[in-house]
Short mmCIF file of C-alpha atoms in Angstrom, two decimals:
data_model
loop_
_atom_site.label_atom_id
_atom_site.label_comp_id
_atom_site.label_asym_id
_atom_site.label_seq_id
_atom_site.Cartn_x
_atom_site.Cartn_y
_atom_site.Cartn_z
CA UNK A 1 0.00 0.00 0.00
CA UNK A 2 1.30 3.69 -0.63
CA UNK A 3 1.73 6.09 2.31
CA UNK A 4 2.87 8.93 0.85
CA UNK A 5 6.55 8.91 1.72
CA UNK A 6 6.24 7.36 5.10
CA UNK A 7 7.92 3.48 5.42
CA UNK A 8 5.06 1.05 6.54
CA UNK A 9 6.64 1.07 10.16
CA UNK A 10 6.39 4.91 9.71
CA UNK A 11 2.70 4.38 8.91
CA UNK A 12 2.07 2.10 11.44
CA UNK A 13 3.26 4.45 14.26
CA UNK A 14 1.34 7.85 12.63
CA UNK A 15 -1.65 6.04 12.25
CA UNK A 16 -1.59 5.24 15.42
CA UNK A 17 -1.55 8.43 16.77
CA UNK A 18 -3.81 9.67 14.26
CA UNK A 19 -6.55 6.60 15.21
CA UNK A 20 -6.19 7.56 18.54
CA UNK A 21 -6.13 11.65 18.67
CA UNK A 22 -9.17 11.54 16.02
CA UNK A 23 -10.90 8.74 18.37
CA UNK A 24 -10.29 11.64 21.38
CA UNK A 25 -11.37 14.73 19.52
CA UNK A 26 -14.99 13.37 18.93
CA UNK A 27 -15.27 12.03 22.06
CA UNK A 28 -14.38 15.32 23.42
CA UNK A 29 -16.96 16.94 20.90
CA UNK A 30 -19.25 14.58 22.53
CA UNK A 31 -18.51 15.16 25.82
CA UNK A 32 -18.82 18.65 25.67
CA UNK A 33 -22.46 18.59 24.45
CA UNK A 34 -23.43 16.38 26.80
CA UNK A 35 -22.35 18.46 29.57
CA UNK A 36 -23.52 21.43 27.22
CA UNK A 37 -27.25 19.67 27.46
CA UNK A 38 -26.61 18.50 31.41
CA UNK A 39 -25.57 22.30 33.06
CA UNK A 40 -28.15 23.46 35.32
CA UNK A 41 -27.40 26.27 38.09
CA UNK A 42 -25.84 29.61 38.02
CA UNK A 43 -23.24 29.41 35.25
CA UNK A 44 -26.04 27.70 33.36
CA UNK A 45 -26.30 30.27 30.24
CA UNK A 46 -22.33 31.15 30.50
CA UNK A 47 -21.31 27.34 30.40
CA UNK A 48 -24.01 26.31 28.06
CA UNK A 49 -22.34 28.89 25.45
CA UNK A 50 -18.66 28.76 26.14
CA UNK A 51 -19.32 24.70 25.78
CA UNK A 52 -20.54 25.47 21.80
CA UNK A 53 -17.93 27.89 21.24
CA UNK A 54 -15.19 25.63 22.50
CA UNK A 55 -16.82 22.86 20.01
CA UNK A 56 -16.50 25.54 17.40
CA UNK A 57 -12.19 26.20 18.31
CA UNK A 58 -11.51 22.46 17.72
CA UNK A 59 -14.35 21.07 15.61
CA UNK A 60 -12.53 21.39 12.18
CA UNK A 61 -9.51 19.27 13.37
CA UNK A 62 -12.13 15.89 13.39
CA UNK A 63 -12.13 16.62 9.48
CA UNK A 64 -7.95 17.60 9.36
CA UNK A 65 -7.10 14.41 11.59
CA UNK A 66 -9.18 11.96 9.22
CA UNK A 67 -8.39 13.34 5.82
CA UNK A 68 -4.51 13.19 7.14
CA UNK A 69 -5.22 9.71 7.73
CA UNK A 70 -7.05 8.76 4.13
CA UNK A 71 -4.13 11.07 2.70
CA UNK A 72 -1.43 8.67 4.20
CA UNK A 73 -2.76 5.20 2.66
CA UNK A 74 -5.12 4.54 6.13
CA UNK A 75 -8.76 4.32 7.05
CA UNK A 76 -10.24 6.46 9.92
CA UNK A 77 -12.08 3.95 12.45
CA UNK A 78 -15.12 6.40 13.71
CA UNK A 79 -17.66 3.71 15.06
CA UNK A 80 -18.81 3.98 18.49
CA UNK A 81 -16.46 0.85 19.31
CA UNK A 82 -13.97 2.28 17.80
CA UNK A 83 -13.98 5.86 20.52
CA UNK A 84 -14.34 3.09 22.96
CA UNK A 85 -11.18 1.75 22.00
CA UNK A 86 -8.78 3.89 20.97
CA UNK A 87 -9.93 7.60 22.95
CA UNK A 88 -7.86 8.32 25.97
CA UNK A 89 -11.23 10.07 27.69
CA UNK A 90 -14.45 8.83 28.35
CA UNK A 91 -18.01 10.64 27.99
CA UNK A 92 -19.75 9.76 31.43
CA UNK A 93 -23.07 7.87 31.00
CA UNK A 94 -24.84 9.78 33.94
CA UNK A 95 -25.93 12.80 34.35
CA UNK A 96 -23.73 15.62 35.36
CA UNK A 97 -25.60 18.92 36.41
CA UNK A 98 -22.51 20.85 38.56
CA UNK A 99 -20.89 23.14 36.80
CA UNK A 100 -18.14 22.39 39.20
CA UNK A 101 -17.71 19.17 38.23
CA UNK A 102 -17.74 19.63 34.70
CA UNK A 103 -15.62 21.99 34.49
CA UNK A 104 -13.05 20.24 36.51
CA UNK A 105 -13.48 17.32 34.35
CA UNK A 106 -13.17 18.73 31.03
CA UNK A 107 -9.70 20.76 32.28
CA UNK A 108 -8.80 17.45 33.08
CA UNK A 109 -9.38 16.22 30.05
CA UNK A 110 -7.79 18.55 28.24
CA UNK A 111 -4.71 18.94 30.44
CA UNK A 112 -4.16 14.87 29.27
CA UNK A 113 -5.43 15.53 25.24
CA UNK A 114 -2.68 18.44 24.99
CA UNK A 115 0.03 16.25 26.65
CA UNK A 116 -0.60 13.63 24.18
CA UNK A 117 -0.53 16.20 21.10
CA UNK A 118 2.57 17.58 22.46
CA UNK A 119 4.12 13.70 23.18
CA UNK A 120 2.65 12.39 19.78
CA UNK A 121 4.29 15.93 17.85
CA UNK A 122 7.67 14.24 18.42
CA UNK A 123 6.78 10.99 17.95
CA UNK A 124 5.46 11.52 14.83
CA UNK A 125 8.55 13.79 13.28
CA UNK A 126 10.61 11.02 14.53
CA UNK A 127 8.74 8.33 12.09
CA UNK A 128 9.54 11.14 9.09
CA UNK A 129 6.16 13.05 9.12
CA UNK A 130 6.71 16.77 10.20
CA UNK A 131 3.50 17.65 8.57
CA UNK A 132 0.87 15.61 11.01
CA UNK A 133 3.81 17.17 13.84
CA UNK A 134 2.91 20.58 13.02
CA UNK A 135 -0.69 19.98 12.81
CA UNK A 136 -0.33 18.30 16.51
CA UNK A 137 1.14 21.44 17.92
CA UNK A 138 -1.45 23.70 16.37
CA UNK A 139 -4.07 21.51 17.94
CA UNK A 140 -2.10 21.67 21.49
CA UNK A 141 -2.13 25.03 21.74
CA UNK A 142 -6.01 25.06 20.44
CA UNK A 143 -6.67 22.89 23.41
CA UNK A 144 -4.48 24.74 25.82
CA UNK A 145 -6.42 28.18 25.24
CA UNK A 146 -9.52 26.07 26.22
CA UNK A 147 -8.01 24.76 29.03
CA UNK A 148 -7.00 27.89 29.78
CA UNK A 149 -10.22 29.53 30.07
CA UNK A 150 -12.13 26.95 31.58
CA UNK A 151 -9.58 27.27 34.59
CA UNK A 152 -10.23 30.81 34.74
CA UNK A 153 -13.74 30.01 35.37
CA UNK A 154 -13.04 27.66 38.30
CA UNK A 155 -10.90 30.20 39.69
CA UNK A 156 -13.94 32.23 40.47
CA UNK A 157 -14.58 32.23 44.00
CA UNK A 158 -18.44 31.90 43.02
CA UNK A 159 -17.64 28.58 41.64
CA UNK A 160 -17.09 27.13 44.90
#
């Protein structure tokens, strides 16, 4: 099979990655609306949007991450087994109404979903692909400014 200009062991290893950041992305997508659906309380209407517009930042990168993987020789799995398998987070099946919670959750999340960006950068440009590298380290810093924000707002003393 052709990958580009990528060895098969090459492939194997940035496919890998690419399997498994995709496989996190929509399940962060998903997670988000669910707790975007599930906010009740005070920082109901401020959560409820920041939740869509934080969709919005890294929403386009589902599309990037997949193509990068058709463009390459592979085949994006996107079945609900597949997020099972190969996402590093989890969308909870019950019902989570604290903003609180959520909120410490998701910068959870994405304190572990920017690490593996940032880890899977250099692996990647070690296996002779500086172009899925790049497009790691724009997504890390996508997810950081999330993070970022979503910190800010559990920094509030009202969020206690």
């Amino acid at each position: 099979m052709d990958h580009n200009y990528l060895s098969e062991e090459e492939f194997q290893v940035v496919s890998e990655t690419l399997q498994r950041n995709l496989s996190t992305t929509i399940t962060l997508y998903l997670k988000f609306k669910k707790y975007h659906w599930d906010i009740r309380g005070r920082f109901f209407r401020d959560l409820h949007l920041a939740y869509d517009e934080f969709i919005d930042e890294f929403f386009e990168s589902i599309d990037e991450q997949a193509e990068r993987l058709v463009a390459l020789g592979g085949s994006p799995a996107s079945a609900p087994s597949d997020l099972e398998r190969y996402s590093v987070i989890k969308v909870p099946t019950e019902t989570v109404r604290d903003a609180r919670t959520q909120v410490a959750d998701l910068v959870q999340d994405l304190t572990r979903i920017s690490k593996a960006y940032r880890d899977d950068s250099k692996t990647v440009d070690d296996h002779n692909d500086p172009a899925t590298s790049d497009m790691y380290n724009g997504y890390a810093a996508t997810i950081d400014k999330i993070r970022w924000m979503l910190q800010a707002v559990m920094d509030d003393d009202r969020m206690n």
